[in-house]
Amino acid sequence: MKGTRGRRRTTLAVALALIAGLCATVPAHADDPGYPFRNPRLPVDRRVDDLLSRLTPDEKISLLHQYEPAIPRLGIQGFRTGTEALHGVAWLGETTVFPQAIGLASTWDPELIRQVGSAVGDEARGFQQERPAGWGLNLWAPVVNLLRDPRWGRNEEGYSEDPHLTGSISTAYGSGLTGGDPDHLKTAPTLKHFLANNNEYQRDTTSSELRPRALKEYDEQAFKPAIEADAATGVMSSYNLVNGRPDTVDPALNDTVRAWTTRDLLNVTDAFAPGNLTGSQKYYGTQAEADAAALKAGIDSFTDNDTDPGPTTTAIKSALSTGLLKSSDIDTAVRHILSIRVRLGEFDPGGGRYGSIGASVIDSPAHRKLARTAATEAAVLLKNDGALPLKRSSSAAVVGPLADTLYTDWYSGTLPYAVTPKDGVEAKLGTPVASSEGVDRITLKDTATGRYVTAGAGEAGAALKETTDAGARTQFDVFDWGSGIVTLRSAANGRYVGYNWSDFVNDQIQPNGWFVQQQFELERQADGTYLLRYAGYETGESWWSSPVYLGPTGADGTLGLVAKDRAAHYTKDVVRSGVDEAVAAVKGKDTAVVVVGSMPAINGREAHDRTDMGLAPSQEALVKAVHRANPRAVVVVENSYPTTLGDLQKEVPALLWTTHAGQETGNALADLLYGDANPAGRLTQTWYRSASDLPSILDYDIIKSDRTYQYFKGQPLYPFGYGLSYTTFRYGGLKRVSDGYEVAVTNTGPRAGDEVAQLYVHQRTSRDKQPLKQLKAYARMSLKPGETKTVRLKLATSDLAHWDVTRSKWVVETGTYDVMAGTSSADIRARTSLKVQGETIPPRDLGRATRAENFDDYRAISLVDESKARGTAVAATADGAWLSFADTQLGSGPSRLTAQLAGTSGTLEVRLGSPNGRLVGTARFDGTSSPYAYGTVTAPLTAGSKGRTDVYLVLSKGLRLSAFSLR
C-alpha cells in the first residue's frame, strides 16, 4: 500500500505498531527514512524481514554474487564483499601498515591486538566514505588457519600452530574490527579459510585428511572462538578438499559453524572457487549443480568471475528452474547477507553508529604510534650473550640486504612512509651510521658477442638489451633469496628487473605481482659461465609453454625468452663485493647490526609453499663474514616463518627475530636494540632444527605424525612460546582458585619488562593418545624491577576435554592432570597436579553401527567423501590397509560382520589383537559402479571371538568403508 509520509493511520494494527516503534509511517518511496528496514529502532530481524519481503526474485539472486548491484527503486547502493584487512587495510592506497599477522600474534597481547583491529576498522570506514566501486565493509580477515607446518607459503598470514592462541588473538582482532557490538558493526570480518588450508601445493585439488579428533580438537578450535564471541561475522570456504569433499560445499558451513552462534553469518567462497567445482576439481558436471550444492551447504555469497555476476546468477536461476534449489534456499542466503548490511548501519540515518568516521583516521598520529607499539611488542629475542642492549654512545654500522629497505607482502597496504632499520638506528643515535646491503654488484657479458646486459636509466627503465655500453647501466645488484632465486636491481635507476609478458624491464620498486615476475636464477655451467633463467611463478603453471632462458632475440640485442640451447652464456663479473663492502663498514665499529631475512613475495606466499626454511646461502655467508670482522655483531632476522638458522644461532652473540613489521619497523628495532624497549614477544610456532623433523606438508594428522609442540618429541631449535628478555623473572607456586590458577611472578632483574606467563596441561593417563602439553591460558604483564604480580590463568574442567571417537562426543576423563606454568612450553617454572572426577570411556561396543572414520589407528588409508553432500568414509590405498578399534568388548561373541562398502571388488577381514592377528571373518565384495553407491555385505564370524580386545579391519586396495557392525 502506498501513501504520503505523515498520512494519518486509522487502523488499530497500525496504531499498535506505532506505539511499539515498529513503523512510524508507510512512506511514498522505499528509500524514505520512515520505512521499516530503515528504522534503526527496530530489531535487526524485523528490518531484515521487511527488506527481504520487498525484493523481487531477480533482485534476491543478484545479491548472491560478490558484487551486489544497487537497487535504485529501494534506494539501496551497491555492496561488495571482500576488502582485505589482514594487518591493515590493503589495496586501497596509503594506510597504516601494522606487522604481519604472525607478528601481531607474537605479541601475545590480546588487548593490543584489539586496538589494532579497531584502528584497521576505523580506516576501513575512512576509505568507505568515498565509496567507489569495489570498496566495502565486509573485511576478509583475520586468517585463522593453524600454522601446522612452517613451510606453508602463507605462514605470514596466520597466527600460531596452537588453536587456543589463535582463537584468542583472532577474537581480539575481530572484536576491534566489529567494534564489540554485534548489532552495530563497525566492519564485518570474515575468517579465512575454512577449513584445514595449510598447503599451497595443488591447493585446489589436494585433500586435507582430518580424522575426527584432529578435526574437533585442532582445526575447528581455531575458528570457533571468534564466531562464538561474535567477533567475526562469517567464514570464507577454502580452496582445498577435506576428506575428499571440496570445502566450498562442506556441510559444516551450516551444521557446525552456524551452531557456534545465534547471529546470522555471511559465508563467502574464496575467489574463483565455485568454478573449481566444475573445473579442476571436477566434482559436479554443471555450474548449476555446483552453485546449488554450495548454497545448500552454507555459502551465501559467490566470489567468482571477478566483477561479472552473470555466470553465477545464470547458474542459480537454472538450479531453481530444475528443482536443484527452492526459493526458500535463496531467501535463507539473502537473509544472511541483509542481516550483515543492516548491522553495518547501511540503512541507518547517516550510516549508523560509525557512519561519521572520515578519512582523517587513515595513517593518523595515533595509528602511527600504535603501529610502532605493535612492531615493538612483536619482536622476539632468540639469543643474547650480553651483546644487547646496545649503548647509544657506541659507534655502529647497519648492514645486510634488509638494512635499508622495507618490503610489503601480497595482503599489505601501501606504506605511507618507511622507517628502515638503518633509519631507526640513525634516529636513535642522532648521527649517520655506516651501512651496506652486503650484496654483489655484477655485470653480465655475453661470451659469444662480448656485449653486456644493459638496462634503462630513467624511472621507467627500459627493455634489457645487450650493448657495448659500460657504466651503471650494465650493473646489477644481486639479491639472493634462497632456493636459487635471485632478484636483479639495476644500478642505473634502483629499480628491479621484471618480465612484462613481452620484455624484461627495470621498472619495479620491489618484487611484486601475482606471478612475481622479478625472479631469476643464475645457473652456473661446467665452463664457469652462467645462463640467466627466468623464474617468475607463472613458469610453474601447467599452461606455461614458453622457454625460460634469456638471450638476445632482436637485431638491437633486446633480451627475450629462448630455448636453453639458444640461451646466452654470460660471464658474471663482480664490480663490487657485497661481503667486502659490509666488512669494511663494520670494521672498527663498536657495534654491527646485520639485518637478513626474506622477501615476502618470494620466500613463500599464496600459491607457493617453501621448500627451504634456511637463510639464503649468501646471507648466511654475509653474517659469518661480518661476525669474523666484528665479533660484537648482532643479527636481526626479518621474515615470516621459523628459520633453520644452522650454526649462526651458535656463533653470533645475539639474535632478534621480527616479522615484516610495517612502516615503523626501524623505530621499533632501534627501541629494542638500544634498550628503550625490552623484548617480550614470544614464538607462536615451533622452530625446528631441520626440515627432516617434519613429515609431508600434506599430512594433516598432527596426532599420528607428532606435529606441533603438542606432540613433537624431538629437540626444537626454539620451542613454542619461547622468547628472552633483558630482565629475568621468578615464578612462585601454582595456587588453585575458583576459575583456574594463580601464580606470582617477580621481576628479578634490573630492568622493567613484560613477561608472558603461559599455562599448560597434560593428561597423565587416557584411553587415547594425548598431547605432551597443551596451552590453556596465558597473560602478558608489565613488571618493574623487583615488582611482583599475581596473575590469574583461567582453567575450567571443561577445558580438559578431548573428542571421544567411541561415542562421538567431548569427554573429560577421570584422572590426574599436570598443570604447568612457565615462560615457554619448554621452560616450566611451576607445576602442580589436578585430580579430576570425570568419565571413564567404556569399551567399544561394535555391536552398534560404527562409523569407519572413528578408528583409533590406521595404515594405508585415506579419508574420503561418503557422498557428495555429506559424510566421511575410509578408502584403502593399498592391499593390507587396516583400521584399529581399540579396547572393544566383544562380550560372549558376535556372530556376523555387516559392512557398508563401495568402490572396487575386494575383501574385508576382521582380525583380533593386531593387523596380522587371528582371522575371525572375511567379507567378499563384488564392487559398485560408483564410489558413492554403497552396498551391504555380511560375513559370519568365527565362534569363540569374545572378551575385550583390539579389533582390526583389514581392507583390499580400492575398498571404501563407511560403517560396520559386529553382532
PDB file of C-alpha atoms in Angstrom, residues 652-902:
ATOM      1  CA  VAL A 652      76.638 -14.885  16.893  1.00  0.00           C
ATOM      2  CA  PRO A 653      76.175 -13.250  20.309  1.00  0.00           C
ATOM      3  CA  ALA A 654      72.617 -12.030  19.772  1.00  0.00           C
ATOM      4  CA  LEU A 655      69.651 -12.885  17.565  1.00  0.00           C
ATOM      5  CA  LEU A 656      66.470 -10.854  17.319  1.00  0.00           C
ATOM      6  CA  TRP A 657      63.559 -12.019  15.151  1.00  0.00           C
ATOM      7  CA  THR A 658      60.879  -9.804  13.700  1.00  0.00           C
ATOM      8  CA  THR A 659      58.334 -10.301  11.015  1.00  0.00           C
ATOM      9  CA  HIS A 660      57.965  -7.713   8.260  1.00  0.00           C
ATOM     10  CA  ALA A 661      56.577  -5.230  10.700  1.00  0.00           C
ATOM     11  CA  GLY A 662      55.265  -2.335   8.643  1.00  0.00           C
ATOM     12  CA  GLN A 663      56.101   1.341   8.434  1.00  0.00           C
ATOM     13  CA  GLU A 664      57.553   1.603  11.949  1.00  0.00           C
ATOM     14  CA  THR A 665      59.884  -1.409  11.687  1.00  0.00           C
ATOM     15  CA  GLY A 666      63.079   0.627  12.022  1.00  0.00           C
ATOM     16  CA  ASN A 667      61.959   2.647  15.031  1.00  0.00           C
ATOM     17  CA  ALA A 668      60.751  -0.476  16.789  1.00  0.00           C
ATOM     18  CA  LEU A 669      64.018  -2.326  16.159  1.00  0.00           C
ATOM     19  CA  ALA A 670      66.065   0.629  17.356  1.00  0.00           C
ATOM     20  CA  ASP A 671      63.999   0.887  20.532  1.00  0.00           C
ATOM     21  CA  LEU A 672      64.678  -2.795  21.201  1.00  0.00           C
ATOM     22  CA  LEU A 673      68.342  -2.854  20.204  1.00  0.00           C
ATOM     23  CA  TYR A 674      69.178   0.146  22.383  1.00  0.00           C
ATOM     24  CA  GLY A 675      67.060  -0.848  25.362  1.00  0.00           C
ATOM     25  CA  ASP A 676      64.363   1.823  25.205  1.00  0.00           C
ATOM     26  CA  ALA A 677      62.024  -1.144  24.939  1.00  0.00           C
ATOM     27  CA  ASN A 678      62.506  -4.574  26.463  1.00  0.00           C
ATOM     28  CA  PRO A 679      61.797  -7.509  24.134  1.00  0.00           C
ATOM     29  CA  ALA A 680      58.817  -9.577  25.213  1.00  0.00           C
ATOM     30  CA  GLY A 681      57.498 -11.198  22.054  1.00  0.00           C
ATOM     31  CA  ARG A 682      57.081 -14.970  22.136  1.00  0.00           C
ATOM     32  CA  LEU A 683      57.226 -17.510  19.335  1.00  0.00           C
ATOM     33  CA  THR A 684      53.870 -18.780  18.170  1.00  0.00           C
ATOM     34  CA  GLN A 685      55.370 -21.760  16.360  1.00  0.00           C
ATOM     35  CA  THR A 686      57.969 -24.409  16.980  1.00  0.00           C
ATOM     36  CA  TRP A 687      61.270 -23.566  15.290  1.00  0.00           C
ATOM     37  CA  TYR A 688      62.639 -26.876  14.037  1.00  0.00           C
ATOM     38  CA  ARG A 689      66.308 -27.650  13.531  1.00  0.00           C
ATOM     39  CA  SER A 690      65.739 -29.188  10.140  1.00  0.00           C
ATOM     40  CA  ALA A 691      63.027 -29.897   7.606  1.00  0.00           C
ATOM     41  CA  SER A 692      63.769 -33.556   8.312  1.00  0.00           C
ATOM     42  CA  ASP A 693      61.892 -33.061  11.612  1.00  0.00           C
ATOM     43  CA  LEU A 694      58.706 -32.674   9.574  1.00  0.00           C
ATOM     44  CA  PRO A 695      56.570 -35.178   7.672  1.00  0.00           C
ATOM     45  CA  SER A 696      54.948 -34.315   4.344  1.00  0.00           C
ATOM     46  CA  ILE A 697      53.267 -30.942   4.231  1.00  0.00           C
ATOM     47  CA  LEU A 698      50.148 -32.808   3.089  1.00  0.00           C
ATOM     48  CA  ASP A 699      49.990 -34.847   6.307  1.00  0.00           C
ATOM     49  CA  TYR A 700      47.307 -33.198   8.450  1.00  0.00           C
ATOM     50  CA  ASP A 701      47.149 -35.809  11.200  1.00  0.00           C
ATOM     51  CA  ILE A 702      49.096 -33.987  13.906  1.00  0.00           C
ATOM     52  CA  ILE A 703      48.368 -36.803  16.367  1.00  0.00           C
ATOM     53  CA  LYS A 704      49.832 -39.708  14.433  1.00  0.00           C
ATOM     54  CA  SER A 705      52.678 -37.716  12.858  1.00  0.00           C
ATOM     55  CA  ASP A 706      53.665 -35.991  16.141  1.00  0.00           C
ATOM     56  CA  ARG A 707      53.280 -32.468  14.769  1.00  0.00           C
ATOM     57  CA  THR A 708      53.473 -29.119  16.574  1.00  0.00           C
ATOM     58  CA  TYR A 709      54.697 -28.626  20.109  1.00  0.00           C
ATOM     59  CA  GLN A 710      51.712 -30.603  21.347  1.00  0.00           C
ATOM     60  CA  TYR A 711      53.081 -33.909  20.035  1.00  0.00           C
ATOM     61  CA  PHE A 712      56.634 -33.259  18.765  1.00  0.00           C
ATOM     62  CA  LYS A 713      59.117 -35.453  20.619  1.00  0.00           C
ATOM     63  CA  GLY A 714      62.321 -34.063  19.142  1.00  0.00           C
ATOM     64  CA  GLN A 715      64.535 -31.221  20.302  1.00  0.00           C
ATOM     65  CA  PRO A 716      63.472 -27.972  18.608  1.00  0.00           C
ATOM     66  CA  LEU A 717      65.798 -25.127  17.798  1.00  0.00           C
ATOM     67  CA  TYR A 718      63.451 -22.840  19.705  1.00  0.00           C
ATOM     68  CA  PRO A 719      60.258 -24.090  21.372  1.00  0.00           C
ATOM     69  CA  PHE A 720      56.731 -22.789  21.127  1.00  0.00           C
ATOM     70  CA  GLY A 721      56.190 -19.826  23.453  1.00  0.00           C
ATOM     71  CA  TYR A 722      59.911 -19.008  23.618  1.00  0.00           C
ATOM     72  CA  GLY A 723      61.342 -15.510  23.933  1.00  0.00           C
ATOM     73  CA  LEU A 724      64.013 -13.810  26.015  1.00  0.00           C
ATOM     74  CA  SER A 725      64.085 -10.510  27.881  1.00  0.00           C
ATOM     75  CA  TYR A 726      66.683  -8.055  29.141  1.00  0.00           C
ATOM     76  CA  THR A 727      65.499  -8.895  32.629  1.00  0.00           C
ATOM     77  CA  THR A 728      64.698 -12.110  34.500  1.00  0.00           C
ATOM     78  CA  PHE A 729      61.577 -13.463  36.158  1.00  0.00           C
ATOM     79  CA  ARG A 730      60.875 -15.793  39.058  1.00  0.00           C
ATOM     80  CA  TYR A 731      57.677 -17.795  39.443  1.00  0.00           C
ATOM     81  CA  GLY A 732      56.054 -18.769  42.698  1.00  0.00           C
ATOM     82  CA  GLY A 733      53.905 -21.846  43.174  1.00  0.00           C
ATOM     83  CA  LEU A 734      50.659 -22.500  41.389  1.00  0.00           C
ATOM     84  CA  LYS A 735      47.617 -21.927  43.554  1.00  0.00           C
ATOM     85  CA  ARG A 736      44.212 -23.348  42.696  1.00  0.00           C
ATOM     86  CA  VAL A 737      41.408 -20.763  42.645  1.00  0.00           C
ATOM     87  CA  SER A 738      37.768 -20.982  41.708  1.00  0.00           C
ATOM     88  CA  ASP A 739      38.199 -20.380  37.978  1.00  0.00           C
ATOM     89  CA  GLY A 740      41.737 -21.611  37.414  1.00  0.00           C
ATOM     90  CA  TYR A 741      45.143 -20.966  38.907  1.00  0.00           C
ATOM     91  CA  GLU A 742      47.139 -18.093  40.290  1.00  0.00           C
ATOM     92  CA  VAL A 743      50.886 -17.703  40.171  1.00  0.00           C
ATOM     93  CA  ALA A 744      53.080 -14.908  41.494  1.00  0.00           C
ATOM     94  CA  VAL A 745      55.642 -13.599  39.011  1.00  0.00           C
ATOM     95  CA  THR A 746      58.539 -11.407  40.152  1.00  0.00           C
ATOM     96  CA  ASN A 747      60.876  -9.309  38.051  1.00  0.00           C
ATOM     97  CA  THR A 748      64.253 -10.272  39.494  1.00  0.00           C
ATOM     98  CA  GLY A 749      66.348  -8.239  37.073  1.00  0.00           C
ATOM     99  CA  PRO A 750      67.494  -4.617  36.800  1.00  0.00           C
ATOM    100  CA  ARG A 751      65.081  -3.520  34.066  1.00  0.00           C
ATOM    101  CA  ALA A 752      61.354  -3.123  33.678  1.00  0.00           C
ATOM    102  CA  GLY A 753      59.972  -5.708  31.340  1.00  0.00           C
ATOM    103  CA  ASP A 754      56.995  -7.745  30.211  1.00  0.00           C
ATOM    104  CA  GLU A 755      56.584 -11.421  30.962  1.00  0.00           C
ATOM    105  CA  VAL A 756      54.154 -13.770  29.248  1.00  0.00           C
ATOM    106  CA  ALA A 757      53.024 -16.370  31.751  1.00  0.00           C
ATOM    107  CA  GLN A 758      51.784 -19.491  29.982  1.00  0.00           C
ATOM    108  CA  LEU A 759      49.623 -22.252  31.465  1.00  0.00           C
ATOM    109  CA  TYR A 760      49.863 -25.752  30.015  1.00  0.00           C
ATOM    110  CA  VAL A 761      48.175 -29.018  30.910  1.00  0.00           C
ATOM    111  CA  HIS A 762      48.975 -32.662  30.304  1.00  0.00           C
ATOM    112  CA  GLN A 763      46.735 -35.633  30.921  1.00  0.00           C
ATOM    113  CA  ARG A 764      48.803 -38.388  32.527  1.00  0.00           C
ATOM    114  CA  THR A 765      46.663 -41.375  31.575  1.00  0.00           C
ATOM    115  CA  SER A 766      43.981 -41.723  28.968  1.00  0.00           C
ATOM    116  CA  ARG A 767      42.334 -44.200  26.699  1.00  0.00           C
ATOM    117  CA  ASP A 768      43.655 -42.056  23.808  1.00  0.00           C
ATOM    118  CA  LYS A 769      46.997 -40.584  22.810  1.00  0.00           C
ATOM    119  CA  GLN A 770      47.239 -37.187  24.477  1.00  0.00           C
ATOM    120  CA  PRO A 771      49.349 -34.091  23.791  1.00  0.00           C
ATOM    121  CA  LEU A 772      52.615 -33.732  25.654  1.00  0.00           C
ATOM    122  CA  LYS A 773      51.459 -30.228  26.554  1.00  0.00           C
ATOM    123  CA  GLN A 774      48.551 -28.013  25.621  1.00  0.00           C
ATOM    124  CA  LEU A 775      48.335 -24.256  26.110  1.00  0.00           C
ATOM    125  CA  LYS A 776      45.170 -23.390  28.008  1.00  0.00           C
ATOM    126  CA  ALA A 777      45.753 -19.818  29.209  1.00  0.00           C
ATOM    127  CA  TYR A 778      48.315 -17.036  29.111  1.00  0.00           C
ATOM    128  CA  ALA A 779      48.767 -13.470  30.306  1.00  0.00           C
ATOM    129  CA  ARG A 780      51.199 -10.730  29.372  1.00  0.00           C
ATOM    130  CA  MET A 781      52.108  -8.443  32.265  1.00  0.00           C
ATOM    131  CA  SER A 782      54.445  -5.490  32.838  1.00  0.00           C
ATOM    132  CA  LEU A 783      56.715  -5.589  35.858  1.00  0.00           C
ATOM    133  CA  LYS A 784      59.113  -3.039  37.308  1.00  0.00           C
ATOM    134  CA  PRO A 785      62.410  -4.236  38.803  1.00  0.00           C
ATOM    135  CA  GLY A 786      61.636  -6.123  41.990  1.00  0.00           C
ATOM    136  CA  GLU A 787      57.894  -5.960  41.430  1.00  0.00           C
ATOM    137  CA  THR A 788      55.676  -9.000  41.959  1.00  0.00           C
ATOM    138  CA  LYS A 789      52.287  -9.533  40.372  1.00  0.00           C
ATOM    139  CA  THR A 790      49.902 -12.381  40.886  1.00  0.00           C
ATOM    140  CA  VAL A 791      48.363 -13.405  37.615  1.00  0.00           C
ATOM    141  CA  ARG A 792      45.199 -15.445  37.264  1.00  0.00           C
ATOM    142  CA  LEU A 793      45.192 -18.040  34.498  1.00  0.00           C
ATOM    143  CA  LYS A 794      41.733 -19.387  33.884  1.00  0.00           C
ATOM    144  CA  LEU A 795      41.170 -23.115  33.563  1.00  0.00           C
ATOM    145  CA  ALA A 796      37.804 -24.815  33.677  1.00  0.00           C
ATOM    146  CA  THR A 797      37.275 -28.539  33.953  1.00  0.00           C
ATOM    147  CA  SER A 798      35.635 -28.456  30.527  1.00  0.00           C
ATOM    148  CA  ASP A 799      38.940 -27.172  29.102  1.00  0.00           C
ATOM    149  CA  LEU A 800      40.383 -30.630  29.743  1.00  0.00           C
ATOM    150  CA  ALA A 801      38.007 -32.364  27.355  1.00  0.00           C
ATOM    151  CA  HIS A 802      39.022 -34.252  24.251  1.00  0.00           C
ATOM    152  CA  TRP A 803      36.963 -35.864  21.498  1.00  0.00           C
ATOM    153  CA  ASP A 804      35.887 -39.419  22.282  1.00  0.00           C
ATOM    154  CA  VAL A 805      35.700 -41.292  18.967  1.00  0.00           C
ATOM    155  CA  THR A 806      33.909 -44.244  20.555  1.00  0.00           C
ATOM    156  CA  ARG A 807      30.817 -42.130  21.252  1.00  0.00           C
ATOM    157  CA  SER A 808      31.418 -39.037  19.073  1.00  0.00           C
ATOM    158  CA  LYS A 809      31.301 -36.562  21.931  1.00  0.00           C
ATOM    159  CA  TRP A 810      33.520 -34.423  24.143  1.00  0.00           C
ATOM    160  CA  VAL A 811      34.696 -36.142  27.303  1.00  0.00           C
ATOM    161  CA  VAL A 812      36.691 -35.218  30.404  1.00  0.00           C
ATOM    162  CA  GLU A 813      38.278 -38.383  31.683  1.00  0.00           C
ATOM    163  CA  THR A 814      38.723 -39.197  35.304  1.00  0.00           C
ATOM    164  CA  GLY A 815      42.383 -38.960  36.153  1.00  0.00           C
ATOM    165  CA  THR A 816      45.343 -36.821  37.126  1.00  0.00           C
ATOM    166  CA  TYR A 817      46.316 -33.821  35.050  1.00  0.00           C
ATOM    167  CA  ASP A 818      49.614 -31.980  35.233  1.00  0.00           C
ATOM    168  CA  VAL A 819      49.159 -28.220  35.361  1.00  0.00           C
ATOM    169  CA  MET A 820      52.270 -26.232  34.460  1.00  0.00           C
ATOM    170  CA  ALA A 821      53.136 -22.538  34.289  1.00  0.00           C
ATOM    171  CA  GLY A 822      56.202 -21.128  32.663  1.00  0.00           C
ATOM    172  CA  THR A 823      57.796 -18.756  30.250  1.00  0.00           C
ATOM    173  CA  SER A 824      57.587 -21.158  27.294  1.00  0.00           C
ATOM    174  CA  SER A 825      56.368 -24.653  26.542  1.00  0.00           C
ATOM    175  CA  ALA A 826      59.848 -25.936  27.371  1.00  0.00           C
ATOM    176  CA  ASP A 827      60.631 -23.674  30.332  1.00  0.00           C
ATOM    177  CA  ILE A 828      58.219 -24.649  33.069  1.00  0.00           C
ATOM    178  CA  ARG A 829      58.708 -22.717  36.327  1.00  0.00           C
ATOM    179  CA  ALA A 830      55.815 -24.007  38.442  1.00  0.00           C
ATOM    180  CA  ARG A 831      53.760 -27.157  38.374  1.00  0.00           C
ATOM    181  CA  THR A 832      51.081 -28.954  40.265  1.00  0.00           C
ATOM    182  CA  SER A 833      48.630 -31.739  39.658  1.00  0.00           C
ATOM    183  CA  LEU A 834      44.878 -31.761  39.439  1.00  0.00           C
ATOM    184  CA  LYS A 835      42.719 -34.779  40.178  1.00  0.00           C
ATOM    185  CA  VAL A 836      39.539 -34.741  38.131  1.00  0.00           C
ATOM    186  CA  GLN A 837      36.448 -36.829  38.651  1.00  0.00           C
ATOM    187  CA  GLY A 838      35.111 -37.132  35.165  1.00  0.00           C
ATOM    188  CA  GLU A 839      34.186 -40.101  32.988  1.00  0.00           C
ATOM    189  CA  THR A 840      35.757 -43.408  32.172  1.00  0.00           C
ATOM    190  CA  ILE A 841      35.416 -44.109  28.485  1.00  0.00           C
ATOM    191  CA  PRO A 842      33.768 -47.523  28.283  1.00  0.00           C
ATOM    192  CA  PRO A 843      34.988 -50.281  25.999  1.00  0.00           C
ATOM    193  CA  ARG A 844      33.834 -50.011  22.428  1.00  0.00           C
ATOM    194  CA  ASP A 845      30.561 -51.626  21.520  1.00  0.00           C
ATOM    195  CA  LEU A 846      30.924 -52.592  17.891  1.00  0.00           C
ATOM    196  CA  GLY A 847      27.535 -54.251  18.042  1.00  0.00           C
ATOM    197  CA  ARG A 848      26.148 -50.849  17.247  1.00  0.00           C
ATOM    198  CA  ALA A 849      26.620 -49.318  13.811  1.00  0.00           C
ATOM    199  CA  THR A 850      30.108 -47.787  13.937  1.00  0.00           C
ATOM    200  CA  ARG A 851      31.438 -45.126  11.602  1.00  0.00           C
ATOM    201  CA  ALA A 852      34.662 -46.326   9.994  1.00  0.00           C
ATOM    202  CA  GLU A 853      36.253 -42.884  10.414  1.00  0.00           C
ATOM    203  CA  ASN A 854      36.096 -43.334  14.208  1.00  0.00           C
ATOM    204  CA  PHE A 855      39.136 -45.594  14.266  1.00  0.00           C
ATOM    205  CA  ASP A 856      41.954 -45.397  16.785  1.00  0.00           C
ATOM    206  CA  ASP A 857      44.825 -46.077  14.416  1.00  0.00           C
ATOM    207  CA  TYR A 858      45.373 -46.891  10.766  1.00  0.00           C
ATOM    208  CA  ARG A 859      47.701 -47.763   7.943  1.00  0.00           C
ATOM    209  CA  ALA A 860      47.420 -47.068   4.183  1.00  0.00           C
ATOM    210  CA  ILE A 861      44.016 -45.444   4.284  1.00  0.00           C
ATOM    211  CA  SER A 862      42.565 -42.155   3.104  1.00  0.00           C
ATOM    212  CA  LEU A 863      39.577 -40.316   4.448  1.00  0.00           C
ATOM    213  CA  VAL A 864      37.133 -39.678   1.609  1.00  0.00           C
ATOM    214  CA  ASP A 865      33.685 -38.288   0.960  1.00  0.00           C
ATOM    215  CA  GLU A 866      30.928 -40.777   1.671  1.00  0.00           C
ATOM    216  CA  SER A 867      28.636 -38.843  -0.654  1.00  0.00           C
ATOM    217  CA  LYS A 868      28.955 -35.502  -2.366  1.00  0.00           C
ATOM    218  CA  ALA A 869      26.560 -33.960   0.140  1.00  0.00           C
ATOM    219  CA  ARG A 870      27.905 -35.218   3.477  1.00  0.00           C
ATOM    220  CA  GLY A 871      29.649 -37.944   5.442  1.00  0.00           C
ATOM    221  CA  THR A 872      33.177 -39.356   5.609  1.00  0.00           C
ATOM    222  CA  ALA A 873      34.256 -42.826   4.620  1.00  0.00           C
ATOM    223  CA  VAL A 874      37.581 -44.660   4.678  1.00  0.00           C
ATOM    224  CA  ALA A 875      39.328 -45.803   1.489  1.00  0.00           C
ATOM    225  CA  ALA A 876      42.147 -48.349   1.324  1.00  0.00           C
ATOM    226  CA  THR A 877      45.146 -47.055  -0.642  1.00  0.00           C
ATOM    227  CA  ALA A 878      46.989 -50.396  -0.629  1.00  0.00           C
ATOM    228  CA  ASP A 879      46.290 -54.054  -0.030  1.00  0.00           C
ATOM    229  CA  GLY A 880      46.595 -54.834   3.646  1.00  0.00           C
ATOM    230  CA  ALA A 881      45.337 -51.420   4.715  1.00  0.00           C
ATOM    231  CA  TRP A 882      43.941 -51.572   8.220  1.00  0.00           C
ATOM    232  CA  LEU A 883      41.915 -49.745  10.850  1.00  0.00           C
ATOM    233  CA  SER A 884      42.118 -50.462  14.552  1.00  0.00           C
ATOM    234  CA  PHE A 885      39.272 -50.136  17.028  1.00  0.00           C
ATOM    235  CA  ALA A 886      40.936 -50.411  20.402  1.00  0.00           C
ATOM    236  CA  ASP A 887      39.527 -51.802  23.631  1.00  0.00           C
ATOM    237  CA  THR A 888      36.465 -53.450  22.155  1.00  0.00           C
ATOM    238  CA  GLN A 889      34.140 -55.514  24.327  1.00  0.00           C
ATOM    239  CA  LEU A 890      33.050 -58.471  22.234  1.00  0.00           C
ATOM    240  CA  GLY A 891      31.039 -59.934  25.092  1.00  0.00           C
ATOM    241  CA  SER A 892      30.036 -63.521  24.552  1.00  0.00           C
ATOM    242  CA  GLY A 893      30.996 -63.242  20.910  1.00  0.00           C
ATOM    243  CA  PRO A 894      29.436 -61.608  17.842  1.00  0.00           C
ATOM    244  CA  SER A 895      28.410 -63.913  15.028  1.00  0.00           C
ATOM    245  CA  ARG A 896      28.224 -61.646  11.982  1.00  0.00           C
ATOM    246  CA  LEU A 897      30.023 -58.741  10.324  1.00  0.00           C
ATOM    247  CA  THR A 898      27.854 -56.246   8.476  1.00  0.00           C
ATOM    248  CA  ALA A 899      29.561 -53.518   6.482  1.00  0.00           C
ATOM    249  CA  GLN A 900      28.680 -50.711   4.089  1.00  0.00           C
ATOM    250  CA  LEU A 901      31.155 -50.847   1.212  1.00  0.00           C
ATOM    251  CA  ALA A 902      31.696 -49.097  -2.112  1.00  0.00           C
TER     252      ALA A 902
END
